[in-house]
Coordinates of C-alpha atoms in Angstrom, one line a residue:
M1 CA 69.0 14.0 -46.6
R2 CA 66.1 16.0 -47.8
D3 CA 65.8 19.7 -46.9
H4 CA 63.5 20.3 -44.0
Q5 CA 60.2 21.9 -45.1
P6 CA 58.3 23.8 -42.4
T7 CA 54.8 22.7 -41.6
R8 CA 51.7 24.8 -42.0
D9 CA 51.5 25.0 -38.1
T10 CA 55.1 26.2 -38.0
L11 CA 54.5 28.9 -40.7
I12 CA 51.4 30.2 -38.8
D13 CA 53.4 30.4 -35.5
Q14 CA 56.1 32.3 -37.4
A15 CA 53.6 34.7 -38.8
W16 CA 52.1 35.2 -35.4
D17 CA 55.5 36.1 -33.9
D18 CA 56.5 38.3 -36.8
E19 CA 53.3 40.3 -36.5
F20 CA 53.7 40.6 -32.8
L21 CA 57.3 41.8 -33.1
G22 CA 56.6 44.0 -36.0
T23 CA 59.1 42.0 -38.2
D24 CA 58.9 39.8 -41.2
A25 CA 62.0 37.5 -40.8
D26 CA 61.4 35.5 -44.0
G27 CA 60.1 38.5 -45.8
D28 CA 57.3 36.5 -47.2
H29 CA 54.1 35.0 -45.8
A30 CA 52.8 33.9 -49.2
A31 CA 52.4 30.4 -48.0
I32 CA 49.6 31.4 -45.7
E33 CA 46.2 32.6 -46.9
P34 CA 45.9 36.4 -46.9
E35 CA 42.7 36.2 -44.8
L36 CA 44.5 34.4 -42.0
I37 CA 47.4 36.9 -42.1
E38 CA 44.7 39.7 -41.9
T39 CA 43.1 37.9 -38.9
I40 CA 46.4 37.8 -37.1
R41 CA 47.0 41.5 -37.7
R42 CA 43.6 42.4 -36.3
I43 CA 44.1 40.3 -33.2
H44 CA 47.4 42.0 -32.6
A45 CA 45.8 45.4 -33.3
L46 CA 43.3 44.7 -30.6
D47 CA 46.1 43.6 -28.3
A48 CA 47.9 46.8 -28.8
A49 CA 45.1 48.8 -27.3
P50 CA 45.9 50.1 -23.8
A51 CA 45.3 47.6 -21.1
A52 CA 43.2 48.2 -18.1
D53 CA 44.9 49.8 -15.1
P54 CA 46.3 46.8 -13.2
L55 CA 45.2 48.4 -9.8
F56 CA 41.6 48.7 -10.9
V57 CA 41.5 45.2 -12.2
T58 CA 43.0 44.0 -9.0
N59 CA 40.3 45.8 -7.0
L60 CA 37.6 44.6 -9.2
W61 CA 38.8 41.0 -8.9
E62 CA 39.0 41.3 -5.0
K63 CA 35.4 42.8 -4.9
L64 CA 34.1 40.0 -7.2
M65 CA 35.8 37.4 -5.0
H66 CA 34.3 39.0 -1.9
T67 CA 30.8 38.9 -3.5
Q68 CA 31.2 35.3 -4.6
Q69 CA 32.3 34.3 -1.1
A70 CA 29.2 36.0 0.4
T71 CA 27.0 34.2 -2.1
F72 CA 28.1 30.7 -1.1
T73 CA 28.4 31.4 2.7
A74 CA 25.1 33.4 3.1
P75 CA 22.1 31.1 3.9
S76 CA 20.8 30.4 0.5
P77 CA 18.5 31.5 -1.2
F78 CA 19.1 34.9 0.4
A79 CA 20.9 37.5 -1.7
P80 CA 24.6 37.9 -0.9
I81 CA 25.6 40.7 1.3
L82 CA 27.6 43.2 -0.8
G83 CA 30.3 45.2 0.7
D84 CA 31.3 48.9 0.0
P85 CA 30.9 50.1 -3.6
I86 CA 33.9 49.2 -6.0
P87 CA 36.5 52.0 -5.7
R88 CA 36.8 54.1 -8.8
P89 CA 39.9 53.4 -10.8
R90 CA 42.8 55.6 -9.9
E91 CA 44.7 57.6 -12.5
A92 CA 46.0 55.2 -15.2
S93 CA 49.5 53.8 -14.9
P94 CA 51.9 54.6 -17.7
L95 CA 51.7 52.0 -20.6
P96 CA 54.3 49.3 -20.2
P97 CA 56.7 48.7 -23.1
R98 CA 55.1 47.0 -26.1
S99 CA 56.9 43.7 -25.5
L100 CA 55.2 43.4 -22.1
R101 CA 51.6 44.3 -23.2
R102 CA 50.7 41.1 -24.8
P103 CA 51.5 38.9 -21.7
W104 CA 49.4 41.4 -19.4
S105 CA 46.5 41.5 -22.0
L106 CA 46.3 37.7 -22.1
A107 CA 46.3 37.7 -18.3
S108 CA 43.6 40.4 -18.4
A109 CA 41.5 38.4 -20.8
S110 CA 41.8 35.3 -18.5
L111 CA 41.0 37.4 -15.4
A112 CA 38.0 39.0 -17.1
F113 CA 36.7 35.6 -18.2
A114 CA 37.1 34.1 -14.8
A115 CA 35.5 37.2 -13.2
V116 CA 32.5 37.2 -15.4
A117 CA 32.1 33.4 -14.8
I118 CA 32.2 33.8 -11.1
L119 CA 29.7 36.8 -11.2
L120 CA 27.3 34.8 -13.4
I121 CA 27.5 31.8 -11.0
G122 CA 27.0 34.1 -8.1
L123 CA 24.1 35.8 -9.7
W124 CA 22.5 32.4 -10.5
R125 CA 23.0 30.9 -7.0
S126 CA 21.4 34.0 -5.3
D127 CA 18.5 34.0 -8.0
L128 CA 19.5 37.5 -9.0
R129 CA 19.8 36.8 -12.7
P130 CA 20.8 39.3 -15.4
G131 CA 17.8 40.6 -17.2
T132 CA 15.8 41.2 -14.1
P133 CA 15.2 44.9 -13.8
G134 CA 16.8 46.3 -10.7
F135 CA 17.8 43.3 -8.8
L136 CA 19.2 45.3 -5.9
S137 CA 17.1 47.5 -3.6
R138 CA 16.6 51.1 -4.8
S139 CA 16.7 53.8 -2.2
H140 CA 15.8 57.4 -2.3
D141 CA 14.7 60.1 0.2
G142 CA 11.8 58.6 2.0
P143 CA 10.9 55.0 2.3
S144 CA 13.0 52.5 0.4
I145 CA 11.3 50.8 -2.4
A146 CA 12.0 47.1 -3.1
A147 CA 13.2 46.4 -6.6
P148 CA 11.6 43.8 -8.7
S149 CA 13.2 40.4 -8.4
T150 CA 12.4 36.7 -9.1
P151 CA 12.2 34.8 -5.9
V152 CA 12.7 31.0 -5.9
A153 CA 10.5 28.3 -4.3
G154 CA 11.8 27.4 -0.9
P155 CA 11.5 24.7 1.6
F156 CA 8.1 24.3 3.1
E157 CA 5.5 21.5 3.7
V158 CA 1.8 21.6 4.0
A159 CA 1.2 19.7 7.2
W160 CA -2.6 19.6 7.0
Q161 CA -5.7 21.3 5.6
V162 CA -9.1 21.1 7.2
P163 CA -12.6 22.5 6.5
G164 CA -14.5 24.5 9.1
G165 CA -16.1 22.7 12.0
D166 CA -19.8 21.9 12.5
T167 CA -21.5 23.9 9.8
G168 CA -18.3 25.0 8.1
F169 CA -16.7 28.4 7.3
D170 CA -18.5 31.3 5.9
F171 CA -15.7 33.8 4.8
P172 CA -12.9 32.9 7.1
T173 CA -10.5 35.7 7.5
S174 CA -8.0 36.8 10.1
L175 CA -6.2 34.3 12.3
A176 CA -4.7 34.3 15.8
V177 CA -2.7 31.9 17.9
D178 CA -3.6 31.7 21.7
P179 CA -1.1 31.0 24.5
D180 CA -1.9 27.2 24.2
G181 CA -1.0 27.2 20.5
N182 CA -4.6 26.9 19.4
I183 CA -5.6 28.7 16.2
W184 CA -8.6 31.1 16.2
V185 CA -10.2 31.6 12.9
A186 CA -12.5 34.7 12.3
D187 CA -15.6 33.0 10.7
S188 CA -16.7 36.4 9.6
G189 CA -19.9 35.4 7.7
N190 CA -21.1 33.8 10.9
D191 CA -19.9 36.4 13.3
R192 CA -18.0 34.0 15.4
F193 CA -14.6 32.4 15.9
Q194 CA -13.7 28.7 15.1
I195 CA -10.9 27.3 17.3
F196 CA -8.5 24.5 16.2
S197 CA -5.8 22.6 17.8
P198 CA -2.1 22.8 16.4
G199 CA -2.8 19.3 14.9
G200 CA -5.8 20.6 12.9
D201 CA -8.5 19.1 15.2
F202 CA -11.7 21.3 15.5
I203 CA -12.3 22.2 19.1
E204 CA -15.3 24.6 19.3
T205 CA -17.0 27.8 18.0
W206 CA -17.3 30.8 20.1
G207 CA -19.2 34.1 19.6
V208 CA -22.6 35.1 18.4
S209 CA -24.1 37.8 16.1
G210 CA -25.5 41.0 17.7
T211 CA -24.8 44.4 19.0
G212 CA -24.7 43.7 22.8
D213 CA -21.6 43.0 25.1
G214 CA -19.7 40.0 23.8
Q215 CA -21.5 39.9 20.5
F216 CA -20.1 40.7 17.0
R217 CA -20.9 42.0 13.7
M218 CA -17.7 41.1 11.8
E219 CA -18.7 42.5 8.3
R220 CA -17.9 46.1 7.5
F221 CA -20.3 48.4 5.5
N222 CA -19.6 46.7 2.1
G223 CA -20.0 43.2 3.3
D224 CA -16.2 42.3 3.6
G225 CA -15.3 40.3 6.7
Y226 CA -12.9 41.8 9.0
G227 CA -13.2 39.9 12.3
V228 CA -9.8 40.0 14.0
N229 CA -8.7 39.1 17.6
A230 CA -5.2 39.3 19.2
F231 CA -3.9 38.0 22.6
L232 CA -2.2 39.8 25.3
S233 CA 0.7 38.3 27.4
D234 CA -1.7 37.3 30.3
G235 CA -3.8 35.3 27.9
S236 CA -6.6 38.0 27.8
F237 CA -7.6 39.1 24.3
V238 CA -9.1 41.9 22.2
A239 CA -11.5 41.4 19.3
L240 CA -12.2 43.8 16.5
D241 CA -15.9 44.4 16.0
P242 CA -16.0 46.4 12.7
G243 CA -19.8 46.3 12.1
N244 CA -20.3 47.8 15.6
H245 CA -17.4 50.3 15.2
R246 CA -15.7 49.1 18.4
I247 CA -13.2 46.8 20.0
Q248 CA -14.0 44.4 22.9
Y249 CA -11.8 43.3 25.8
F250 CA -12.1 39.8 27.1
A251 CA -10.4 38.0 30.1
A252 CA -8.4 34.8 29.5
D253 CA -11.6 32.8 30.4
R254 CA -13.4 34.7 27.7
T255 CA -15.4 36.7 30.1
F256 CA -16.5 40.0 28.6
V257 CA -14.5 42.9 30.2
K258 CA -15.4 46.1 28.3
A259 CA -16.2 47.6 24.9
V260 CA -14.3 50.6 23.5
G261 CA -15.4 52.9 20.7
T262 CA -18.3 54.4 18.9
V263 CA -18.8 56.0 15.4
G264 CA -16.9 59.2 15.2
T265 CA -13.7 61.1 14.6
S266 CA -12.7 61.8 18.1
D267 CA -10.0 60.0 20.1
G268 CA -11.2 56.5 20.9
Q269 CA -13.8 56.5 18.2
F270 CA -13.8 54.7 14.9
Q271 CA -15.1 55.2 11.3
D272 CA -14.1 52.1 9.5
P273 CA -11.8 49.9 11.7
V274 CA -10.2 47.1 9.6
G275 CA -7.1 45.9 11.5
L276 CA -6.1 45.1 14.9
A277 CA -2.7 44.0 16.5
V278 CA -1.2 43.7 20.0
G279 CA 2.4 45.0 20.5
A280 CA 5.2 43.5 22.5
D281 CA 4.3 45.9 25.4
D282 CA 0.6 44.8 25.4
T283 CA -0.5 47.9 23.7
V284 CA -3.5 47.5 21.4
L285 CA -3.4 49.1 17.9
V286 CA -6.4 49.7 15.7
L287 CA -6.2 50.6 12.1
D288 CA -8.9 52.7 10.7
D289 CA -9.2 52.9 6.9
K290 CA -11.4 56.0 6.7
R291 CA -9.5 57.9 9.4
A292 CA -6.2 56.8 7.9
D293 CA -4.6 56.3 11.3
V294 CA -3.8 53.8 13.9
Q295 CA -5.1 54.4 17.5
V296 CA -3.2 53.0 20.4
F297 CA -4.9 51.8 23.6
N298 CA -3.4 50.2 26.8
S299 CA -4.2 46.7 28.0
S300 CA -7.2 48.2 29.9
G301 CA -8.8 50.0 27.0
A302 CA -7.7 53.5 27.8
F303 CA -6.7 55.8 24.8
I304 CA -3.0 56.6 24.7
R305 CA -2.3 58.3 21.2
K306 CA -3.0 58.1 17.5
I307 CA -0.6 57.6 14.8
A308 CA -1.4 59.4 11.5
L309 CA -0.2 57.4 8.5
Q310 CA 1.3 58.9 5.5
T311 CA 0.3 56.1 3.3
R312 CA 0.9 55.9 -0.5
Y313 CA -2.8 55.5 -1.3
S314 CA -4.7 57.6 1.1
D315 CA -8.2 57.3 -0.6
Y316 CA -11.0 55.7 1.4
N317 CA -11.3 51.9 1.2
T318 CA -7.6 51.3 0.4
M319 CA -6.2 49.7 3.6
N320 CA -7.2 46.2 4.9
S321 CA -4.9 44.8 7.5
L322 CA -2.4 45.8 10.3
T323 CA 0.6 44.0 11.7
V324 CA 3.1 44.9 14.4
D325 CA 6.5 43.4 14.8
T326 CA 8.5 43.0 18.0
A327 CA 10.3 46.3 17.5
G328 CA 7.0 48.2 17.2
N329 CA 7.0 48.7 13.3
L330 CA 3.7 48.7 11.7
Y331 CA 2.9 46.9 8.5
V332 CA -0.2 47.9 6.5
T333 CA -1.5 46.3 3.3
E334 CA -3.1 48.7 0.7
L335 CA -4.8 48.6 -2.6
S336 CA -5.3 51.6 -4.7
H337 CA -8.6 52.3 -6.6
D338 CA -6.6 51.9 -9.9
G339 CA -5.4 48.4 -9.1
Q340 CA -1.9 49.1 -7.6
F341 CA -0.7 47.1 -4.6
V342 CA 1.6 47.9 -1.7
V343 CA 2.7 46.8 1.7
E344 CA 4.1 49.7 3.7
R345 CA 6.1 49.6 6.8
F346 CA 5.9 52.5 9.3
D347 CA 7.9 53.4 12.5
K348 CA 6.2 54.1 15.8
D349 CA 5.5 57.7 14.7
G350 CA 3.9 56.7 11.4
N351 CA 6.9 57.6 9.1
A352 CA 7.1 55.2 6.1
T353 CA 10.4 53.2 6.1
L354 CA 9.7 50.6 3.5
A355 CA 7.3 50.0 0.6
I356 CA 7.0 46.7 -1.3
D357 CA 4.8 47.5 -4.3
S358 CA 3.5 46.2 -7.6
A359 CA 7.1 45.6 -8.8
D360 CA 7.0 42.4 -6.7
L361 CA 3.3 42.0 -5.7
V362 CA 1.1 40.5 -8.3
D363 CA -2.2 40.9 -6.6
Q364 CA -4.0 42.4 -3.6
P365 CA -2.0 41.8 -0.4
Q366 CA -4.3 40.5 2.3
A367 CA -2.1 39.9 5.4
V368 CA 1.4 40.1 6.7
A369 CA 3.5 38.1 9.2
V370 CA 6.9 39.0 10.5
D371 CA 9.3 36.8 12.2
A372 CA 12.0 37.7 14.9
A373 CA 14.6 38.4 12.2
G374 CA 12.4 40.8 10.4
T375 CA 11.6 38.5 7.5
I376 CA 8.3 39.5 6.1
Y377 CA 5.6 37.1 4.8
I378 CA 3.0 38.7 2.5
L379 CA -0.3 36.8 1.8
Q380 CA -1.7 37.8 -1.7
W381 CA -4.6 36.7 -3.6
S382 CA -2.5 35.0 -6.3
Q383 CA -1.9 31.4 -7.5
K384 CA 1.6 32.3 -8.8
K385 CA 2.8 34.0 -5.5
P386 CA 0.2 33.3 -2.8
I387 CA 2.9 33.9 -0.1
L388 CA 5.8 36.2 -0.9
V389 CA 8.7 36.2 1.5
V390 CA 11.0 39.2 1.5
D391 CA 13.9 40.1 3.9
A392 CA 13.9 43.1 6.2
S393 CA 15.1 45.3 3.4
G394 CA 12.2 44.4 1.1
M395 CA 14.2 42.1 -1.2
P396 CA 12.1 39.1 -2.3
V397 CA 13.8 35.8 -1.4
M398 CA 11.3 33.1 -1.8
T399 CA 7.8 32.2 -2.9
I400 CA 5.5 29.7 -1.2
A401 CA 3.2 28.5 -3.9
P402 CA 1.5 25.3 -5.1
T403 CA 3.8 22.7 -6.6
A404 CA 3.5 19.2 -7.8
D405 CA 4.7 18.0 -4.4
Q406 CA 2.7 20.6 -2.4
P407 CA -0.5 21.2 -4.4
K408 CA -2.5 22.3 -1.4
V409 CA -0.8 25.6 -0.8
P410 CA -4.0 27.9 -0.7
W411 CA -4.0 31.0 -3.0
T412 CA -7.4 32.7 -2.4
S413 CA -6.7 33.5 1.2
A414 CA -7.6 36.3 3.4
G415 CA -5.9 35.5 6.7
M416 CA -2.4 34.4 7.9
V417 CA -0.5 34.1 11.1
L418 CA 2.9 32.8 12.0
D419 CA 3.3 31.0 15.3
S420 CA 6.5 30.7 17.5
K421 CA 7.5 27.3 16.1
G422 CA 7.8 28.2 12.4
N423 CA 4.2 27.2 11.3
L424 CA 2.2 29.4 9.0
Y425 CA -1.6 29.2 9.3
V426 CA -3.6 30.4 6.3
S427 CA -7.4 30.7 5.9
D428 CA -8.8 30.3 2.4
T429 CA -12.1 32.0 1.5
T430 CA -12.8 29.9 -1.7
S431 CA -12.1 26.4 -0.5
R432 CA -13.2 27.5 3.0
T433 CA -10.3 25.7 4.7
L434 CA -7.6 26.3 7.2
T435 CA -4.1 25.2 6.2
K436 CA -0.9 24.7 8.3
I437 CA 2.3 25.2 6.4
R438 CA 5.4 24.1 8.2
L439 CA 8.6 26.1 7.4
G440 CA 12.2 24.8 7.2
P441 CA 15.6 26.1 6.7
P442 CA 16.6 28.7 5.6
L443 CA 13.5 30.5 6.7
W444 CA 13.2 28.7 10.0
P445 CA 14.6 29.1 12.5
P446 CA 15.0 32.8 11.8
R447 CA 18.5 34.2 11.4

C-alpha cells in the first residue's frame, strides 16, 4: 500500500491551525507558497487584536434590532421612531484566553456583518440613505431645524383638473373649502371668487372690484394677488381685502356684515396684510408682512391682541401666507431677499418652534396645509418638489410631484387647501387651473 500523501487542502488547514496555536507540528510549511503563509499569519495577527466588549456589542445589537423593528412596523415611508441613544460602552472586560478569542472574533465579525446589513436595509426602507447629510433632525436652543433628506414619492391620485369658469382665471391664488365642501378660489386678477363643487364642476363667481362694502381689491401694492377667505363654524366667512387694507365679514348667505381695518400701525389697522386664517375657536388671524405680526380678532371683528413674530427673515416683503392648525400653532411661509426659503411654525405667543428651510425646500414656499396629526404639506414653486410633505418634527417623508402616471400635478402654484376627506386642492397660476389631488395611505387618514 502506498504511503498517504496529504492533499494541498490538508496542508493549508494544518498551516492555519499551526499559526493559530503558535506551533509548527511538522516544522516545515515549504509545501505551501510563502505568500499564502504570510496571508494566514496576517489574518491571525488581526484576530489577535482585542475583541469588542461583549456587553457593548450586545447593547448595539439590541438597539439595531429595535430600530429595524420600528422601520418595518412604522407606517412606511415615515422614518422609524428611534429609542434612547445607544448606551456608552462600559469599562472593557478582561481579555479572554487566547484560545477563546478566535471563536468570539468570528462571532463578532458575523454579528457586525449582520448588524450592518440590517442597518442598511432599515435606512433604505425608510429612505434615510447613507450619504444624505444629516438624515435626523438637528436641534438647538430655539426652533428645531429640519435636516436635509430625500423624500420618496408617495400614494396620491389626481382626481381632476379644470380651468376657471366663464372667462377663466386671472392669477388664481388662495383656496378655501366651505361647509358644503365647495372650493372657493381667489381669482385675484379679477377681484372675485370662483366657486367649484367637490367634483370639479363650476358653480358661480362672486365678488366685484371696488372700495365699497362687499367689494374687493385683491392685489397688493406690487401687483401680487393675495385674495383669501376663511369660514367660521357657523358658515359665515371673512375675506382678506389687501388692496383696501382691511378684512370683511360676511354672513353665511354672503350678506355683508362689516369691514375692519384701515392703513396704519395701531391695533386693528394694517400696512400690508397678506395672510388670513380662522382658528378652531373661530378667532380670525391676519398676517401683516410690513408690521411683522399677526393680529387676532373675534368672530364679530373686535380686536383681541397682536402676536409679534420673531421670524428668520424680518425684512419687508418676505412673508406671504398664514396657516393655523387645530392646536393654534401658526405657520408662515417666507422668502429672504437673497433667495433663501423657510416655513416657520410659531406657538400662540409667536415663539418659533420649527423651521423648515432651504436644506429641504427647493423654491419659494407658497402655502401650507396641516392635517389632524400635524403632518405639514408645503406648496412650493418647483417641478421637482411641488408639494413637500413633512412630519410634525419637520422631517421630510414624501414628495407629491408629476410622474409618468400622474403628469398633471401642478407645480407653478400659489394656493392650496386640504379638506376633511383627504383631498388637496391646488390652484396653478401658469396653467390657470384648479386641481384636486386625492391622498391615500399612509398620508390619509392621518395617524
